[in-house]
Short mmCIF file of C-alpha atoms and ligand atoms in Angstrom, two decimals:
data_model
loop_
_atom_site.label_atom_id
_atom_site.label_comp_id
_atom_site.label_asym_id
_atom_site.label_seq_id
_atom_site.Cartn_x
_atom_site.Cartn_y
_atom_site.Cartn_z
CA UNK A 137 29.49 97.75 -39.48
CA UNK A 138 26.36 95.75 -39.85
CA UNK A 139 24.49 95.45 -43.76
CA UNK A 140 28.15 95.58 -45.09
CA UNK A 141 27.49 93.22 -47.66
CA UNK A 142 24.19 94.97 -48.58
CA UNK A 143 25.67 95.15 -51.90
CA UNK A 144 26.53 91.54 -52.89
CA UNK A 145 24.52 89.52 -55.01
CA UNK A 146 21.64 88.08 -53.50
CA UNK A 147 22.19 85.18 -55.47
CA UNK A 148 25.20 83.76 -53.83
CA UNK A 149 23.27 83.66 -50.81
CA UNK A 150 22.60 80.37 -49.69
CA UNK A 151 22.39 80.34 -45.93
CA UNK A 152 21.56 82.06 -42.67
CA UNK A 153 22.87 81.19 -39.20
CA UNK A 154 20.37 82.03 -36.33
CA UNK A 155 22.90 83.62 -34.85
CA UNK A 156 26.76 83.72 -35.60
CA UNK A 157 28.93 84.93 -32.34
CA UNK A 158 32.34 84.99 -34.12
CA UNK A 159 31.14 88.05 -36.42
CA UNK A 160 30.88 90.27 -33.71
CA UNK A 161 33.52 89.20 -31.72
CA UNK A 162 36.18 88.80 -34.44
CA UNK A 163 36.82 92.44 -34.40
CA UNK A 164 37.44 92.85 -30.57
CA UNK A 165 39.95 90.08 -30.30
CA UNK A 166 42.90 92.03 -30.43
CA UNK A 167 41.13 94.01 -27.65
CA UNK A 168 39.71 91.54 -25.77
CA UNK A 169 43.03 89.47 -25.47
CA UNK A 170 45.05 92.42 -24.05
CA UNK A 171 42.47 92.49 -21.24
CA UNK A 172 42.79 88.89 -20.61
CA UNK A 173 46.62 88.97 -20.40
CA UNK A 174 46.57 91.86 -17.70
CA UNK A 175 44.44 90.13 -16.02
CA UNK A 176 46.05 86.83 -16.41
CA UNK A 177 49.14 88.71 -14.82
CA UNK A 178 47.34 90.16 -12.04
CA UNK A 179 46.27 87.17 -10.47
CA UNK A 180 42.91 88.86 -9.27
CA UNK A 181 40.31 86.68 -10.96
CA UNK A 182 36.94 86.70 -9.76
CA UNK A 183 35.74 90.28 -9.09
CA UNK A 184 38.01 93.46 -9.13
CA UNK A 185 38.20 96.68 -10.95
CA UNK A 186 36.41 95.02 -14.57
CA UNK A 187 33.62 93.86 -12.49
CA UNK A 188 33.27 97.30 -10.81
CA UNK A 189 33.33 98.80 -14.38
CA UNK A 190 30.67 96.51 -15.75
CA UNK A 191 29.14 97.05 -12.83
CA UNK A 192 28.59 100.80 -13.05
CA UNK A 193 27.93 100.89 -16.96
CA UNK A 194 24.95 97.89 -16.66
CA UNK A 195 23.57 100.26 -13.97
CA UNK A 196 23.33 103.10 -15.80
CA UNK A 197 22.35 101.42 -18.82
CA UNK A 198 19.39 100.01 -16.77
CA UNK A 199 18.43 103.31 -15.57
CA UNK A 200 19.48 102.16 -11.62
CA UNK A 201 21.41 103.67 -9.08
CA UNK A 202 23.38 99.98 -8.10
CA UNK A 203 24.38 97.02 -9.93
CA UNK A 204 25.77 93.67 -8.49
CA UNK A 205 27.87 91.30 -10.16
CA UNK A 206 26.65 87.22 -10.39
CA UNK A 207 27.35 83.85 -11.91
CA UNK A 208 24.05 83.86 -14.37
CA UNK A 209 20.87 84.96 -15.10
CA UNK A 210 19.05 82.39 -13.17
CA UNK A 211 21.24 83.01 -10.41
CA UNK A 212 20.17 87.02 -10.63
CA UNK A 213 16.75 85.54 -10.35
CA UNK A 214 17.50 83.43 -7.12
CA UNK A 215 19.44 86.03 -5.51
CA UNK A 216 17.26 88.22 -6.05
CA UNK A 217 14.11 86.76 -4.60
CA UNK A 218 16.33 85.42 -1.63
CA UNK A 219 17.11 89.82 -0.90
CA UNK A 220 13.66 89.90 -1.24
CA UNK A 221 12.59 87.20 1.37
CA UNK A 222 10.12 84.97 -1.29
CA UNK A 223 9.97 81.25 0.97
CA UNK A 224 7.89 78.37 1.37
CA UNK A 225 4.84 79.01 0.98
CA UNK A 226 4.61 82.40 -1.17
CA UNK A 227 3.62 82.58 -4.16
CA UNK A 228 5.04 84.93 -6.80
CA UNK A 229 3.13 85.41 -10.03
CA UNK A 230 5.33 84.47 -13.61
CA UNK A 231 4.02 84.23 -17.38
CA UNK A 232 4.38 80.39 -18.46
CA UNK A 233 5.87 81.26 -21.67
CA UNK A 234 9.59 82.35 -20.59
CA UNK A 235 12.29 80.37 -20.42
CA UNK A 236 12.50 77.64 -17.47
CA UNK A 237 14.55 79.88 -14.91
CA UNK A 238 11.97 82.50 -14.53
CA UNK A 239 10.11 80.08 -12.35
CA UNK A 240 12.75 77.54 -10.91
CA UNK A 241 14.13 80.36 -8.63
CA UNK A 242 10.77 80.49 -7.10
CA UNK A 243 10.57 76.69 -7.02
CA UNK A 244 13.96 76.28 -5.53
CA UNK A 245 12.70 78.66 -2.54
CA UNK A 246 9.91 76.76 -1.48
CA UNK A 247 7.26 79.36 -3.19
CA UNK A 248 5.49 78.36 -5.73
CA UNK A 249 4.80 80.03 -9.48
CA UNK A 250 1.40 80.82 -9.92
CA UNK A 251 1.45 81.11 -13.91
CA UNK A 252 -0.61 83.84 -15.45
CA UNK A 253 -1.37 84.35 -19.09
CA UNK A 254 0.15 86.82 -21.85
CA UNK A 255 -0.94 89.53 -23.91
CA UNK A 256 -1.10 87.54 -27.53
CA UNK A 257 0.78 90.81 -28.99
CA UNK A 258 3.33 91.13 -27.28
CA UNK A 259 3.99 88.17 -25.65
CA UNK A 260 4.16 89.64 -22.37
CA UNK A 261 2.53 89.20 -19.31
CA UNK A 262 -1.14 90.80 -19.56
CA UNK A 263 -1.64 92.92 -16.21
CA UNK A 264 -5.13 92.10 -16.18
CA UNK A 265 -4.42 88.21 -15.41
CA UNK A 266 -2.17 89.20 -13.04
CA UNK A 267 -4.73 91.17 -10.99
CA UNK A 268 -6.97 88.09 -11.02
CA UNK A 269 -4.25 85.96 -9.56
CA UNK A 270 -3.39 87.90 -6.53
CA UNK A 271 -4.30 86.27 -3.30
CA UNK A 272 -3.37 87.10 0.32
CA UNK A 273 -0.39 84.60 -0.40
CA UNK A 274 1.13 86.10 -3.57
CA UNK A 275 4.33 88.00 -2.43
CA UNK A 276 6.22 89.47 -5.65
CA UNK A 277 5.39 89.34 -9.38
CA UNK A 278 8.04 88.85 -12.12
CA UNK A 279 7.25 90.34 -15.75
CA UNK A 280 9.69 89.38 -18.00
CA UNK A 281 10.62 91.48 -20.91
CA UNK A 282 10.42 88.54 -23.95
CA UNK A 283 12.30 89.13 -27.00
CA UNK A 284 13.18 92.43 -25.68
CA UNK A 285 10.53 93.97 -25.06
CA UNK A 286 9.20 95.28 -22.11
CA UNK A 287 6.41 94.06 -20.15
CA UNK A 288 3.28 96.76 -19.13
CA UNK A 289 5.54 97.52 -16.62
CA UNK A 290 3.00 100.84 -15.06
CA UNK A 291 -0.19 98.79 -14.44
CA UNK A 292 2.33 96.27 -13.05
CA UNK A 293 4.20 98.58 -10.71
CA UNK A 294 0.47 99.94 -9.79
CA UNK A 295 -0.88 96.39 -8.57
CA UNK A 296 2.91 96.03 -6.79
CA UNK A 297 1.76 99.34 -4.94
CA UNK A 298 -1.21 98.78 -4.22
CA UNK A 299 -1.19 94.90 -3.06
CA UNK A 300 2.15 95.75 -1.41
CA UNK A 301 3.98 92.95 -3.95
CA UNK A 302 7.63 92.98 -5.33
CA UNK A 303 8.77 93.17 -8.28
CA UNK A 304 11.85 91.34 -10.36
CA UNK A 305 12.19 92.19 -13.81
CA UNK A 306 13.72 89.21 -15.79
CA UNK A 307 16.09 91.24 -18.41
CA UNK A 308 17.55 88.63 -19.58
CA UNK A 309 16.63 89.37 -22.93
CA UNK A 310 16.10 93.29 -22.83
CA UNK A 311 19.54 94.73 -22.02
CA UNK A 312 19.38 98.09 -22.95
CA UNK A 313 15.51 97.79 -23.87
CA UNK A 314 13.14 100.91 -22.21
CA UNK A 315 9.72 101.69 -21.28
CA UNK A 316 8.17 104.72 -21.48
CA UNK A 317 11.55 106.50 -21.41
CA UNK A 318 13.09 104.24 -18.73
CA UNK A 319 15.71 101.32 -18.82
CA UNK A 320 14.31 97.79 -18.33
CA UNK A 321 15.79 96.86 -14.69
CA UNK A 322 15.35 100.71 -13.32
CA UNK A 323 11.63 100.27 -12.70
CA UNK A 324 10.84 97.69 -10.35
CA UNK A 325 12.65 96.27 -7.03
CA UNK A 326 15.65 94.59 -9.17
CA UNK A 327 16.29 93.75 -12.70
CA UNK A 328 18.20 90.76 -13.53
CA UNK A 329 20.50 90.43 -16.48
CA UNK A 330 22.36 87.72 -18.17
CA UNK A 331 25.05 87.47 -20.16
CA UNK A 332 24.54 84.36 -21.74
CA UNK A 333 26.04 84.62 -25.25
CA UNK A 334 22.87 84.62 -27.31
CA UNK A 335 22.03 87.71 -25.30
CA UNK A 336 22.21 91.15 -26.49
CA UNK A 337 24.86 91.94 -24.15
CA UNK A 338 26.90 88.43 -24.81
CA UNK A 339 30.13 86.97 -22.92
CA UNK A 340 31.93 84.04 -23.61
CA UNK A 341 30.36 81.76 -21.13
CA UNK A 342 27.85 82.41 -17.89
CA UNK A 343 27.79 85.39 -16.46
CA UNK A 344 24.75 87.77 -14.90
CA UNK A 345 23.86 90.95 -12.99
CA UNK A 346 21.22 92.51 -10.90
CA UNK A 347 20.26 96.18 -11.14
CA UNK A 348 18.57 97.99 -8.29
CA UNK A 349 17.65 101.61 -6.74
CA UNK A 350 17.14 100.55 -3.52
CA UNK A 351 20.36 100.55 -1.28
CA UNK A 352 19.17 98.34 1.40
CA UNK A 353 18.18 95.83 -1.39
CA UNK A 354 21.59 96.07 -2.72
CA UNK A 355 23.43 95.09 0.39
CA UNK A 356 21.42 92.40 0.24
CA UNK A 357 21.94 91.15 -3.46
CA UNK A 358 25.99 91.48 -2.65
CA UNK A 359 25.40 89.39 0.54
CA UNK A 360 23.33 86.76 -0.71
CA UNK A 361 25.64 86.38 -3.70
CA UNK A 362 28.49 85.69 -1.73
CA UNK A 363 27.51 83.17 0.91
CA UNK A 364 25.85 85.15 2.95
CA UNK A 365 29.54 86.29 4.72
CA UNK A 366 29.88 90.01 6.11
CA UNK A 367 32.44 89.99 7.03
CA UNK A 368 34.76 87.40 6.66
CA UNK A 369 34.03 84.10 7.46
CA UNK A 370 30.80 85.52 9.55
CA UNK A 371 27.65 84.40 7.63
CA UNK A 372 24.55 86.63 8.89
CA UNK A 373 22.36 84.20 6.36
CA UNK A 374 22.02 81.26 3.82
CA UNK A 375 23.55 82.84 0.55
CA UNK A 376 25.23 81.08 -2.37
CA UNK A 377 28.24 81.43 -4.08
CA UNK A 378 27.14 83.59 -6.91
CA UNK A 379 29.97 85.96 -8.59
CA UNK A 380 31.20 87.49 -11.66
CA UNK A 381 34.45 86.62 -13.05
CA UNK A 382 37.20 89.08 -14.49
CA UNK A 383 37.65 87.57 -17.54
CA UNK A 384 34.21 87.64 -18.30
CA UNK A 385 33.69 90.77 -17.04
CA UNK A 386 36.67 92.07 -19.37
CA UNK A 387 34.59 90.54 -22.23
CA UNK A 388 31.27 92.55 -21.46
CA UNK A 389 33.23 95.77 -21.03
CA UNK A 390 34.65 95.60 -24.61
CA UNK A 391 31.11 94.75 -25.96
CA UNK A 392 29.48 97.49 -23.70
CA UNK A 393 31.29 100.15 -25.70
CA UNK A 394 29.77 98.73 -28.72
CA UNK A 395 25.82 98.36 -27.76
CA UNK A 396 24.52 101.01 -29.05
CA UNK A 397 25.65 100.37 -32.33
CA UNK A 398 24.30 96.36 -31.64
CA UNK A 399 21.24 97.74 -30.27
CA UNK A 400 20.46 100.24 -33.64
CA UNK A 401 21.46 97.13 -35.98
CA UNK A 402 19.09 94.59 -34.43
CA UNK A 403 16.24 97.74 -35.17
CA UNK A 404 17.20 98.27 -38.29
CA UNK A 405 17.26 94.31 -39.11
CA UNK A 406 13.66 94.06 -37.67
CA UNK A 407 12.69 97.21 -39.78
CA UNK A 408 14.41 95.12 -42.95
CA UNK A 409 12.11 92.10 -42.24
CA UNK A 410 8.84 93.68 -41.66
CA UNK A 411 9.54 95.40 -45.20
CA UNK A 412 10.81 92.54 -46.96
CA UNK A 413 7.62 90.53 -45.60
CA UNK A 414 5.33 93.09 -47.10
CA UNK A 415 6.92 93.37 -50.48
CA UNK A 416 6.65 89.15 -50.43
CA UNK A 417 3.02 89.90 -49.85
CA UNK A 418 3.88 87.39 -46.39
CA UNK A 419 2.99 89.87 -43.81
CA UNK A 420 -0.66 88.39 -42.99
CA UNK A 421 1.25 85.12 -42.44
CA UNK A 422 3.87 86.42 -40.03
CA UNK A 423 3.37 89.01 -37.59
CA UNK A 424 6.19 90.13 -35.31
CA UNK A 425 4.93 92.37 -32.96
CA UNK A 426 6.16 95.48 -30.96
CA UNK A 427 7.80 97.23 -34.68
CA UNK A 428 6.45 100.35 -33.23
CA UNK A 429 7.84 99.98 -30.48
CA UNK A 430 10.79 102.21 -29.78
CA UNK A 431 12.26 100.99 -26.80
CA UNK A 432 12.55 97.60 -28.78
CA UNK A 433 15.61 95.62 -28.51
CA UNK A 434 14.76 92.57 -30.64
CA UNK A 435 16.62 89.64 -28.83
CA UNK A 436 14.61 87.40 -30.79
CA UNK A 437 12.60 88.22 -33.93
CA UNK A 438 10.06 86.42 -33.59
CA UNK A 439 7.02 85.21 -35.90
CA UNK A 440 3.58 83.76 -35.69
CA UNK A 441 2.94 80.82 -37.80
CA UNK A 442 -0.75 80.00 -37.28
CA UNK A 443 -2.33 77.26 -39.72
CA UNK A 444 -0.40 74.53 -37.98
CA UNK A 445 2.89 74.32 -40.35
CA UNK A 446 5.21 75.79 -38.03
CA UNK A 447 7.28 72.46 -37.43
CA UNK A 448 7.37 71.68 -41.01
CA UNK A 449 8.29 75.50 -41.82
CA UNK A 450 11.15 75.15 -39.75
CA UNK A 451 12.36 72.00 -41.19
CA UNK A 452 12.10 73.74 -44.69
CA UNK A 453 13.87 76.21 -43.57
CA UNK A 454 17.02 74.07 -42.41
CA UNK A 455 17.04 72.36 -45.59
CA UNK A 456 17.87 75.63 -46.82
CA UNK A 457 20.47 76.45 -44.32
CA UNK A 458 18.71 78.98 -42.44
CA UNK A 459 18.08 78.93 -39.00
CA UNK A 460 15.74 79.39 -37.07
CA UNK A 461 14.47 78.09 -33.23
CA UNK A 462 11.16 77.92 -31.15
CA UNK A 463 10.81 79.98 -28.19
CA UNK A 464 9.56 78.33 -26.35
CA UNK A 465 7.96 74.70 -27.24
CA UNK A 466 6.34 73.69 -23.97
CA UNK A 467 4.92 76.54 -21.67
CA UNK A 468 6.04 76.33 -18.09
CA UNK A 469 2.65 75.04 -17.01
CA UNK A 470 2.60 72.43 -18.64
CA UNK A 471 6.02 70.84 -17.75
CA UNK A 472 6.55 67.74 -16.32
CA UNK A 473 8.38 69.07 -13.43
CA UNK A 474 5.58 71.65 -12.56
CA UNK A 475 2.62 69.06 -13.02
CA UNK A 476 1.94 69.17 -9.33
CA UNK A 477 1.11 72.67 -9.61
CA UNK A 478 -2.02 71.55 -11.10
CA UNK A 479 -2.70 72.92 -14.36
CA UNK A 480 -4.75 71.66 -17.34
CA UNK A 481 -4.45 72.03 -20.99
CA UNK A 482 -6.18 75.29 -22.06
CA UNK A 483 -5.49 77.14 -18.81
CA UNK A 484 -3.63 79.33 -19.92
CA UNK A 485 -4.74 79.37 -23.84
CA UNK A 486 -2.76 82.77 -25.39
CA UNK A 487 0.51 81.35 -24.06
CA UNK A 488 -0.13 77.16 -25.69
CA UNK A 489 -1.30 79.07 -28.99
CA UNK A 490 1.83 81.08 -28.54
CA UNK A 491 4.19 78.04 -27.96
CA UNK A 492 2.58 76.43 -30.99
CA UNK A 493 3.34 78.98 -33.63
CA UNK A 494 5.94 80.73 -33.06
CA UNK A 495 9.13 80.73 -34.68
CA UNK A 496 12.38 82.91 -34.58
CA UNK A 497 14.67 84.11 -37.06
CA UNK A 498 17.98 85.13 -37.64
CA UNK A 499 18.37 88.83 -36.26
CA UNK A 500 21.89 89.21 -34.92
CA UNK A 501 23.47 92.82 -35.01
CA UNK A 502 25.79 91.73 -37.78
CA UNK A 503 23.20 89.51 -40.16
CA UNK A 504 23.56 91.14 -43.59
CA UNK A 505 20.49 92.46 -45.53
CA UNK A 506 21.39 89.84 -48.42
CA UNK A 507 20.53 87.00 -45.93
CA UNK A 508 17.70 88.53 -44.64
CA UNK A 509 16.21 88.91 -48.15
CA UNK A 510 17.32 84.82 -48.63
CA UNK A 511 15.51 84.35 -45.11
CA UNK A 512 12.38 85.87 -46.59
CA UNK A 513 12.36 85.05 -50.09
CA UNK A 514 12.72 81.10 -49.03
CA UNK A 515 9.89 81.83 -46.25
CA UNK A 516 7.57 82.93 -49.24
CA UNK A 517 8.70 79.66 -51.22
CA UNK A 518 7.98 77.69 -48.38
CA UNK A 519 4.52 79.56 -47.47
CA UNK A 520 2.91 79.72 -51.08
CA UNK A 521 4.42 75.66 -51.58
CA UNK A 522 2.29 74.93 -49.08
CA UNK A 523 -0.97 76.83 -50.30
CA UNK A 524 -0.44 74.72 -53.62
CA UNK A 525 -0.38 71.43 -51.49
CA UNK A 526 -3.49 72.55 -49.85
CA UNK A 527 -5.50 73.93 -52.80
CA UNK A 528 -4.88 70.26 -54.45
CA UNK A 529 -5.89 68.41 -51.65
C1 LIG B 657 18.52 83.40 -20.63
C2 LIG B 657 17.37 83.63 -19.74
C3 LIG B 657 17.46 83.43 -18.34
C4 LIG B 657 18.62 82.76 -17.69
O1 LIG B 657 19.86 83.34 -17.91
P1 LIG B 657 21.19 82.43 -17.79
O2 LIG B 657 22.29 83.43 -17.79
O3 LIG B 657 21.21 81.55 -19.00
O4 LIG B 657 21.12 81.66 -16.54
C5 LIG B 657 16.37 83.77 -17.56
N1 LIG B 657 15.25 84.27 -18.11
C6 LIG B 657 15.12 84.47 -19.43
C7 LIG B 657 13.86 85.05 -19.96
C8 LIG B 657 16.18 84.14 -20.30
O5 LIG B 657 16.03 84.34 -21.61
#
């Protein structure tokens, strides 16, 4: 499906979307509308058998025994930390360089984030740091698998053991990703999901899930998700409403079928690049790790630019149509919202260096190889431009 158009001209190329949602969904309309019109006569609209059926396929996808149905990924994250008891006062251990809802669920529990630095390869959170900010306090840790990949999820799961800690996976971006063999969200306490539709596994609005092994835990996602209320109108605790919608649902279920396919293109585009970057003699510039990595799902393709051009890369790049976007800009640290936390500039140096160089590109399942070579090519253009500049001043 994907690299169709390996064969036209290169030279009609003149643009690259970051990311172009109608391509993949154009061919599952027909599919995807027959859904909605059952369901749109059934008058069941929030839960219900397409739930149950995402339900069961995200579970086994993630390697875990039971999967519950939410409104979002940063709700997965809340509701997960409220199964898991995190209040005032705890702290649970984050990387800084994620996007904002890894650590407002903590925040909006009382506990606070106690940000810990990554591993400047991967981008992950580096075990190591972790261990050095355990205290008495520190109740749960939550790796999150960026651009998705996973985290060092066994020396994580090892300090979980042995400092009695749990541990949330944020899989936002690393549907379908693996570690060592096993599914991201099968490995520690619960894995949350969303299906936000830059996401691998993309719906057509907000929609989440969380993954777990532990049945006791999963009661508790289900009851915290829905008010708190077993049964009826009795509420045993504080929940939210936090559900899954049929429609959406419907959505996800079409895609699911597909996400292998999605999941091999997105490889195979990240294979493209790392070639295309060498034969532009660009790969010392650039470096995108985890291409060894097998278990890869490449959310985000993501590159280092490191003499301080990034900004103005980018905005050479959008003069020539191709897009491109910075994840993220401003660590978590270092936002004005978490200022009372109490962290300086340089605290955490791997993840500022991080949110000062990188840049991602286009990667989408269905981004043809022409535009990747236009992507590169004009990244060369852009790179050796600038060299000139330099050399003459
Ligand atoms: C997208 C994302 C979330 C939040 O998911 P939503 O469905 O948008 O609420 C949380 N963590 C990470 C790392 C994400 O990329």
């Amino acid at each position: 499906m994907s690299n169709s158009n390996d064969s036209k001209e290169f030279g009609t190329i003149n643009s690259a979307p970051l990311l172009d949602v109608g391509r993949g969904n154009a061919p599952l309309k027909a599919e995807i509308m027959e859904l909605f019109s059952e369901i749109y006569d059934s008058g069941w609209f929030v839960g219900g058998p397409q739930v149950k059926q995402l339900e069961q396929s995200v579970a086994q996808a993630a390697g875990a025994k039971y999967a519950v149905g939410c409104a979002s990924g940063s709700d997965a994250l809340l509701v997960a930390l409220m199964a898991l008891d995190i209040k005032a006062g705890d702290r649970v251990i984050c990387p800084s360089f994620t996007f904002f809802a890894t650590a407002s669920a903590i925040s909006r529990l009382g506990a606070d984030p106690v940000f810990v630095d990554i591993d400047p390869v991967t981008f992950n959170l580096d075990p190591e740091q972790v261990k050095l900010a355990i205290t008495p306090k520190t109740k749960a840790i939550i790796p999150v698998h960026l651009f998705g990949q996973c985290a060092e999820m066994d020396p994580i799961m090892e300090l979980a053991k042995r400092y009695n800690l749990r541990v949330v996976e944020d899989c936002a971006q690393s549907i379908g990703a693996t570690y060592n063999r096993r599914g991201s969200g099968g490995i520690g306490d619960v894995g949350c999901f969303s299906f936000y539709p830059t996401k691998n596994l993309g719906g057509m609005g907000d929609g989440g899930i969380m993954t777990t092994n532990d049945p006791d835990i999963a009661d508790r996602l289900r009851l915290f998700a829905n008010h708190g209320m077993k049964p009826r109108y009795y509420h045993q605790v504080i929940g939210i409403n936090s559900r899954l919608d049929a429609m959406q649902a419907a959505v996800l279920n079409v895609k699911m079928k597909h996400m292998q396919q999605y999941g091999s293109d997105r490889q195979q585009n990240a294979g493209n690049y790392l070639r295309l970057m060498t034969r532009y003699g660009i790969q010392n510039m650039v470096a995108a790790p985890g291409i060894e990595n097998e278990g890869h799902v490449w959310n985000q393709y993501t590159i280092r630019i490191t003499d301080g051009k990034r900004d103005e890369v980018r905005q050479l790049l959008a003069d020539r149509n191709i897009g491109s976007e910075i994840y993220y800009p401003i660590p978590l640290h270092q936002q004005e919202c978490f200022k009372g936390l109490g962290y300086a500039k340089g605290s955490l140096p791997h993840t500022e260096a991080a949110a000062a160089e990188v840049l991602s590109l286009p990667i989408f399942p269905e981004l043809t190889f022409a535009e990747q070579q236009y992507v590169v090519q004009s990244l060369a253009d852009i790179v050796s431009q600038q060299h000139k500049v330099r050399r003459a001043a």
